[in-house]
Structure formats: C-alpha cells, structure tokens
PDB file of C-alpha atoms in Angstrom:
ATOM      1  CA  MET A   1     133.796  47.811-133.428  1.00  0.00           C
ATOM      2  CA  ALA A   2     135.711  44.593-133.758  1.00  0.00           C
ATOM      3  CA  GLU A   3     133.876  41.548-132.540  1.00  0.00           C
ATOM      4  CA  LEU A   4     135.754  39.624-129.877  1.00  0.00           C
ATOM      5  CA  TYR A   5     136.371  35.944-130.485  1.00  0.00           C
ATOM      6  CA  GLN A   6     134.780  33.858-127.767  1.00  0.00           C
ATOM      7  CA  PRO A   7     135.838  30.226-127.912  1.00  0.00           C
ATOM      8  CA  SER A   8     133.304  27.608-126.953  1.00  0.00           C
ATOM      9  CA  LEU A   9     133.398  26.180-123.477  1.00  0.00           C
ATOM     10  CA  LEU A  10     134.474  22.795-124.833  1.00  0.00           C
ATOM     11  CA  SER A  11     137.502  24.204-126.648  1.00  0.00           C
ATOM     12  CA  TYR A  12     138.379  26.218-123.536  1.00  0.00           C
ATOM     13  CA  ILE A  13     138.165  23.111-121.365  1.00  0.00           C
ATOM     14  CA  ASN A  14     140.232  21.065-123.820  1.00  0.00           C
ATOM     15  CA  VAL A  15     142.993  23.676-123.975  1.00  0.00           C
ATOM     16  CA  THR A  16     142.927  24.381-120.255  1.00  0.00           C
ATOM     17  CA  LEU A  17     142.862  20.748-119.176  1.00  0.00           C
ATOM     18  CA  MET A  18     145.561  19.737-121.608  1.00  0.00           C
ATOM     19  CA  ASP A  19     147.729  22.624-120.401  1.00  0.00           C
ATOM     20  CA  TYR A  20     147.415  21.689-116.739  1.00  0.00           C
ATOM     21  CA  PHE A  21     146.665  17.988-116.748  1.00  0.00           C
ATOM     22  CA  LEU A  22     148.615  16.060-119.317  1.00  0.00           C
ATOM     23  CA  ILE A  23     146.983  12.650-119.227  1.00  0.00           C
ATOM     24  CA  LEU A  24     149.615  11.294-121.564  1.00  0.00           C
ATOM     25  CA  GLU A  25     152.246  11.842-118.873  1.00  0.00           C
ATOM     26  CA  LEU A  26     150.481   9.416-116.548  1.00  0.00           C
ATOM     27  CA  PRO A  27     151.549   5.766-116.488  1.00  0.00           C
ATOM     28  CA  GLU A  28     149.807   3.659-119.124  1.00  0.00           C
ATOM     29  CA  GLU A  29     147.931   1.655-116.458  1.00  0.00           C
ATOM     30  CA  ILE A  30     146.350   4.870-115.136  1.00  0.00           C
ATOM     31  CA  GLN A  31     145.506   5.985-118.666  1.00  0.00           C
ATOM     32  CA  ALA A  32     143.788   2.620-119.215  1.00  0.00           C
ATOM     33  CA  LEU A  33     141.738   3.131-116.032  1.00  0.00           C
ATOM     34  CA  VAL A  34     140.657   6.562-117.287  1.00  0.00           C
ATOM     35  CA  VAL A  35     139.556   5.036-120.595  1.00  0.00           C
ATOM     36  CA  GLU A  36     137.642   2.279-118.757  1.00  0.00           C
ATOM     37  CA  ARG A  37     135.765   4.838-116.646  1.00  0.00           C
ATOM     38  CA  VAL A  38     134.964   6.951-119.688  1.00  0.00           C
ATOM     39  CA  ALA A  39     133.689   3.830-121.489  1.00  0.00           C
ATOM     40  CA  GLY A  40     131.439   3.112-118.520  1.00  0.00           C
ATOM     41  CA  ASN A  41     130.056   6.642-118.658  1.00  0.00           C
ATOM     42  CA  SER A  42     128.878   6.690-122.239  1.00  0.00           C
ATOM     43  CA  ILE A  43     129.897   5.488-125.622  1.00  0.00           C
ATOM     44  CA  THR A  44     129.722   9.087-126.871  1.00  0.00           C
ATOM     45  CA  ASP A  45     132.328  10.171-124.320  1.00  0.00           C
ATOM     46  CA  LEU A  46     134.516   7.245-125.315  1.00  0.00           C
ATOM     47  CA  TYR A  47     134.431   8.211-128.983  1.00  0.00           C
ATOM     48  CA  GLY A  48     135.227  11.805-128.002  1.00  0.00           C
ATOM     49  CA  LEU A  49     138.221  10.562-126.047  1.00  0.00           C
ATOM     50  CA  ARG A  50     139.298   8.414-128.999  1.00  0.00           C
ATOM     51  CA  ALA A  51     139.247  11.497-131.207  1.00  0.00           C
ATOM     52  CA  SER A  52     141.445  13.486-128.809  1.00  0.00           C
ATOM     53  CA  CYS A  53     144.778  11.874-129.719  1.00  0.00           C
ATOM     54  CA  LYS A  54     146.401   8.769-131.205  1.00  0.00           C
ATOM     55  CA  SER A  55     147.461   7.201-127.913  1.00  0.00           C
ATOM     56  CA  MET A  56     143.956   7.594-126.461  1.00  0.00           C
ATOM     57  CA  LYS A  57     142.562   6.020-129.623  1.00  0.00           C
ATOM     58  CA  ALA A  58     144.910   3.068-129.161  1.00  0.00           C
ATOM     59  CA  LEU A  59     143.839   2.657-125.525  1.00  0.00           C
ATOM     60  CA  ALA A  60     140.157   2.996-126.457  1.00  0.00           C
ATOM     61  CA  GLU A  61     140.545   0.227-129.015  1.00  0.00           C
ATOM     62  CA  TRP A  62     142.065  -2.029-126.366  1.00  0.00           C
ATOM     63  CA  SER A  63     139.692  -4.990-126.222  1.00  0.00           C
ATOM     64  CA  ARG A  64     139.231  -4.980-122.430  1.00  0.00           C
ATOM     65  CA  VAL A  65     137.488  -1.601-122.702  1.00  0.00           C
ATOM     66  CA  ASN A  66     134.479  -3.371-124.252  1.00  0.00           C
ATOM     67  CA  HIS A  67     133.760  -4.895-120.847  1.00  0.00           C
ATOM     68  CA  PHE A  68     132.923  -1.425-119.514  1.00  0.00           C
ATOM     69  CA  TYR A  69     130.528  -0.162-122.208  1.00  0.00           C
ATOM     70  CA  ASP A  70     126.960   0.368-121.184  1.00  0.00           C
ATOM     71  CA  VAL A  71     125.324  -0.702-124.427  1.00  0.00           C
ATOM     72  CA  LEU A  72     121.946   0.463-123.117  1.00  0.00           C
ATOM     73  CA  SER A  73     123.239   4.046-122.985  1.00  0.00           C
ATOM     74  CA  VAL A  74     123.649   4.131-126.766  1.00  0.00           C
ATOM     75  CA  PRO A  75     120.718   5.952-128.403  1.00  0.00           C
ATOM     76  CA  TRP A  76     118.581   3.394-130.248  1.00  0.00           C
ATOM     77  CA  ARG A  77     118.412   5.586-133.353  1.00  0.00           C
ATOM     78  CA  LEU A  78     122.089   4.784-133.884  1.00  0.00           C
ATOM     79  CA  ASN A  79     122.757   1.536-135.616  1.00  0.00           C
ATOM     80  CA  ILE A  80     125.128  -0.354-133.367  1.00  0.00           C
ATOM     81  CA  PRO A  81     127.230  -2.774-135.361  1.00  0.00           C
ATOM     82  CA  PRO A  82     126.532  -6.405-134.407  1.00  0.00           C
ATOM     83  CA  GLU A  83     130.294  -6.909-134.047  1.00  0.00           C
ATOM     84  CA  LEU A  84     130.260  -4.516-131.074  1.00  0.00           C
ATOM     85  CA  PHE A  85     127.639  -6.637-129.309  1.00  0.00           C
ATOM     86  CA  LYS A  86     129.610  -9.807-130.047  1.00  0.00           C
ATOM     87  CA  THR A  87     132.826  -8.251-128.739  1.00  0.00           C
ATOM     88  CA  CYS A  88     131.103  -6.936-125.614  1.00  0.00           C
ATOM     89  CA  TYR A  89     129.559 -10.358-125.001  1.00  0.00           C
ATOM     90  CA  ALA A  90     132.959 -12.033-125.416  1.00  0.00           C
ATOM     91  CA  GLU A  91     134.418  -9.551-122.891  1.00  0.00           C
ATOM     92  CA  ARG A  92     131.671 -10.492-120.384  1.00  0.00           C
ATOM     93  CA  ASN A  93     130.051  -7.065-120.560  1.00  0.00           C
ATOM     94  CA  PRO A  94     127.330  -6.825-117.855  1.00  0.00           C
ATOM     95  CA  SER A  95     124.930  -4.707-119.921  1.00  0.00           C
ATOM     96  CA  THR A  96     125.137  -7.215-122.779  1.00  0.00           C
ATOM     97  CA  PHE A  97     124.439 -10.078-120.360  1.00  0.00           C
ATOM     98  CA  PHE A  98     121.470  -8.127-119.009  1.00  0.00           C
ATOM     99  CA  MET A  99     120.059  -7.573-122.510  1.00  0.00           C
ATOM    100  CA  LYS A 100     120.476 -11.274-123.337  1.00  0.00           C
ATOM    101  CA  GLY A 101     118.858 -12.266-120.047  1.00  0.00           C
ATOM    102  CA  VAL A 102     115.805 -10.084-120.558  1.00  0.00           C
ATOM    103  CA  GLN A 103     115.505 -11.245-124.163  1.00  0.00           C
ATOM    104  CA  PHE A 104     115.791 -14.944-123.269  1.00  0.00           C
ATOM    105  CA  PHE A 105     113.454 -14.712-120.264  1.00  0.00           C
ATOM    106  CA  PHE A 106     110.664 -12.521-121.616  1.00  0.00           C
ATOM    107  CA  LYS A 107     110.841 -12.866-125.404  1.00  0.00           C
ATOM    108  CA  PHE A 108     111.919 -16.475-125.930  1.00  0.00           C
ATOM    109  CA  ASN A 109     110.412 -17.808-122.660  1.00  0.00           C
ATOM    110  CA  LEU A 110     113.742 -19.444-121.773  1.00  0.00           C
ATOM    111  CA  GLN A 111     113.406 -18.625-118.091  1.00  0.00           C
ATOM    112  CA  GLU A 112     116.353 -20.588-116.738  1.00  0.00           C
ATOM    113  CA  ALA A 113     118.855 -19.221-119.288  1.00  0.00           C
ATOM    114  CA  GLY A 114     117.433 -15.701-119.058  1.00  0.00           C
ATOM    115  CA  LEU A 115     117.614 -15.670-115.288  1.00  0.00           C
ATOM    116  CA  ALA A 116     121.194 -16.963-115.409  1.00  0.00           C
ATOM    117  CA  PHE A 117     122.235 -14.094-117.713  1.00  0.00           C
ATOM    118  CA  MET A 118     120.455 -11.525-115.523  1.00  0.00           C
ATOM    119  CA  LYS A 119     122.203 -12.952-112.446  1.00  0.00           C
ATOM    120  CA  LEU A 120     125.609 -12.715-114.155  1.00  0.00           C
ATOM    121  CA  ALA A 121     124.960  -9.044-114.889  1.00  0.00           C
ATOM    122  CA  ALA A 122     123.596  -8.423-111.386  1.00  0.00           C
ATOM    123  CA  ASP A 123     126.617 -10.091-109.785  1.00  0.00           C
ATOM    124  CA  GLU A 124     128.828  -7.716-111.797  1.00  0.00           C
ATOM    125  CA  GLY A 125     126.930  -4.842-110.153  1.00  0.00           C
ATOM    126  CA  TYR A 126     124.947  -3.666-113.178  1.00  0.00           C
ATOM    127  CA  LYS A 127     122.152  -1.700-111.463  1.00  0.00           C
ATOM    128  CA  CYS A 128     119.360  -2.407-113.958  1.00  0.00           C
ATOM    129  CA  ALA A 129     120.143  -6.103-113.709  1.00  0.00           C
ATOM    130  CA  VAL A 130     120.180  -6.115-109.902  1.00  0.00           C
ATOM    131  CA  TYR A 131     116.719  -4.566-109.811  1.00  0.00           C
ATOM    132  CA  THR A 132     115.268  -6.663-112.660  1.00  0.00           C
ATOM    133  CA  TYR A 133     116.725  -9.905-111.311  1.00  0.00           C
ATOM    134  CA  ALA A 134     115.372  -9.236-107.810  1.00  0.00           C
ATOM    135  CA  MET A 135     111.923  -8.242-109.079  1.00  0.00           C
ATOM    136  CA  THR A 136     111.756 -11.237-111.426  1.00  0.00           C
ATOM    137  CA  ARG A 137     112.686 -13.630-108.611  1.00  0.00           C
ATOM    138  CA  ILE A 138     110.069 -12.209-106.272  1.00  0.00           C
ATOM    139  CA  PHE A 139     107.342 -11.955-108.926  1.00  0.00           C
ATOM    140  CA  PHE A 140     107.719 -15.439-110.416  1.00  0.00           C
ATOM    141  CA  TRP A 141     108.962 -17.436-107.403  1.00  0.00           C
ATOM    142  CA  GLY A 142     108.339 -15.307-104.299  1.00  0.00           C
ATOM    143  CA  ASP A 143     112.086 -15.322-103.544  1.00  0.00           C
ATOM    144  CA  GLU A 144     113.130 -12.204-101.597  1.00  0.00           C
ATOM    145  CA  LYS A 145     116.748 -13.251-100.970  1.00  0.00           C
ATOM    146  CA  TYR A 146     118.265 -10.904-103.559  1.00  0.00           C
ATOM    147  CA  PHE A 147     116.605  -7.832-102.027  1.00  0.00           C
ATOM    148  CA  ALA A 148     119.324  -7.755 -99.354  1.00  0.00           C
ATOM    149  CA  ARG A 149     121.594  -6.126-101.962  1.00  0.00           C
ATOM    150  CA  PHE A 150     119.478  -2.970-102.059  1.00  0.00           C
ATOM    151  CA  THR A 151     120.497  -0.037 -99.903  1.00  0.00           C
ATOM    152  CA  ARG A 152     118.108   2.654 -98.691  1.00  0.00           C
ATOM    153  CA  GLU A 153     119.733   5.124-101.121  1.00  0.00           C
ATOM    154  CA  SER A 154     119.358   2.818-104.113  1.00  0.00           C
ATOM    155  CA  LEU A 155     115.681   2.250-103.288  1.00  0.00           C
ATOM    156  CA  ASP A 156     115.154   6.015-103.084  1.00  0.00           C
ATOM    157  CA  ARG A 157     116.748   6.437-106.546  1.00  0.00           C
ATOM    158  CA  ILE A 158     114.628   3.632-107.997  1.00  0.00           C
ATOM    159  CA  GLU A 159     111.497   5.199-106.492  1.00  0.00           C
ATOM    160  CA  LYS A 160     112.300   8.503-108.218  1.00  0.00           C
ATOM    161  CA  LEU A 161     112.848   6.771-111.565  1.00  0.00           C
ATOM    162  CA  VAL A 162     109.681   4.687-111.424  1.00  0.00           C
TER     163      VAL A 162
END
C-alpha cells in the first residue's frame, strides 16, 4: 500500500496563508508594522519571517525593528553578537535599557544611573521594567507612587509567575 504524503503543519500553514493572505500585497507601512510586532514576539519568529522572502528580509533588516526586540527572550545558550545589543541600545530598545538598568543598579552599585535606565524602560511599557522599577523604589526608598500603573489583571499575572 502506498504511503500517503502528509505535509507538516508548518508547511501547510505557510502554503495556506500565502495562498489566502498575501502580505506582500499590503502597503509597505503595514508590512513594517507586521515585522515590528513579530520582532516584539520573539527573535526566533523574526528570523523565520526574514527567511520567508527577500522583501521580508529587507524589512526585518530595517534598523527601526531593533527597537522592538525583546533581547531577554533570546535563549542564553545562543551567543548574541555584541553589535545587536549596541544597535538595540542605539534604537532605544526598552529591554536593553532594562538590562543596563539592572546591571548598573545591582552589579555596579550605580543606583542613580541604574534607576534611570529602568525608568526609561518602564516608561516605554516594558512589563519586567515596570515591576522591577516599582519594587526597587518601594524597597529602597519606600516610594509607592509607581504602583498606580499596575492593574488588577497585571497583578494577577505577576502573582502566577512569582
């Protein structure tokens, strides 16, 4: 009996989505927004998108995309090139600011600079930074002002993670 070929789900999705939803037919601004959202999801997804076609690769290499990376989502076993961190920092990437803030505050004992970096990341809405900044302020200075940014739902999610 002949064995039937069963394509993987990923190849099925790629063929099906490309047949029905041609992203390349969207205006370039919309394509750029898609790439930004994918970059915010994970660096793995971004590299998968880059591999999908030449125009997506060109959009993914667009420098503004580096602002949306979450560098903390990259598995630590991967060696991230230092140039990527420098580019993300230059693009005012919130996760890079958060990493710098934590490093300056806790490792180098540069509290003022570290707190400033954490606040920059928190003001950009980076969730880890919002929580860390608020907890650092309350722990070291008893300042509860930043806790007003937390919603009931976000506190429930944090409670489940911790």
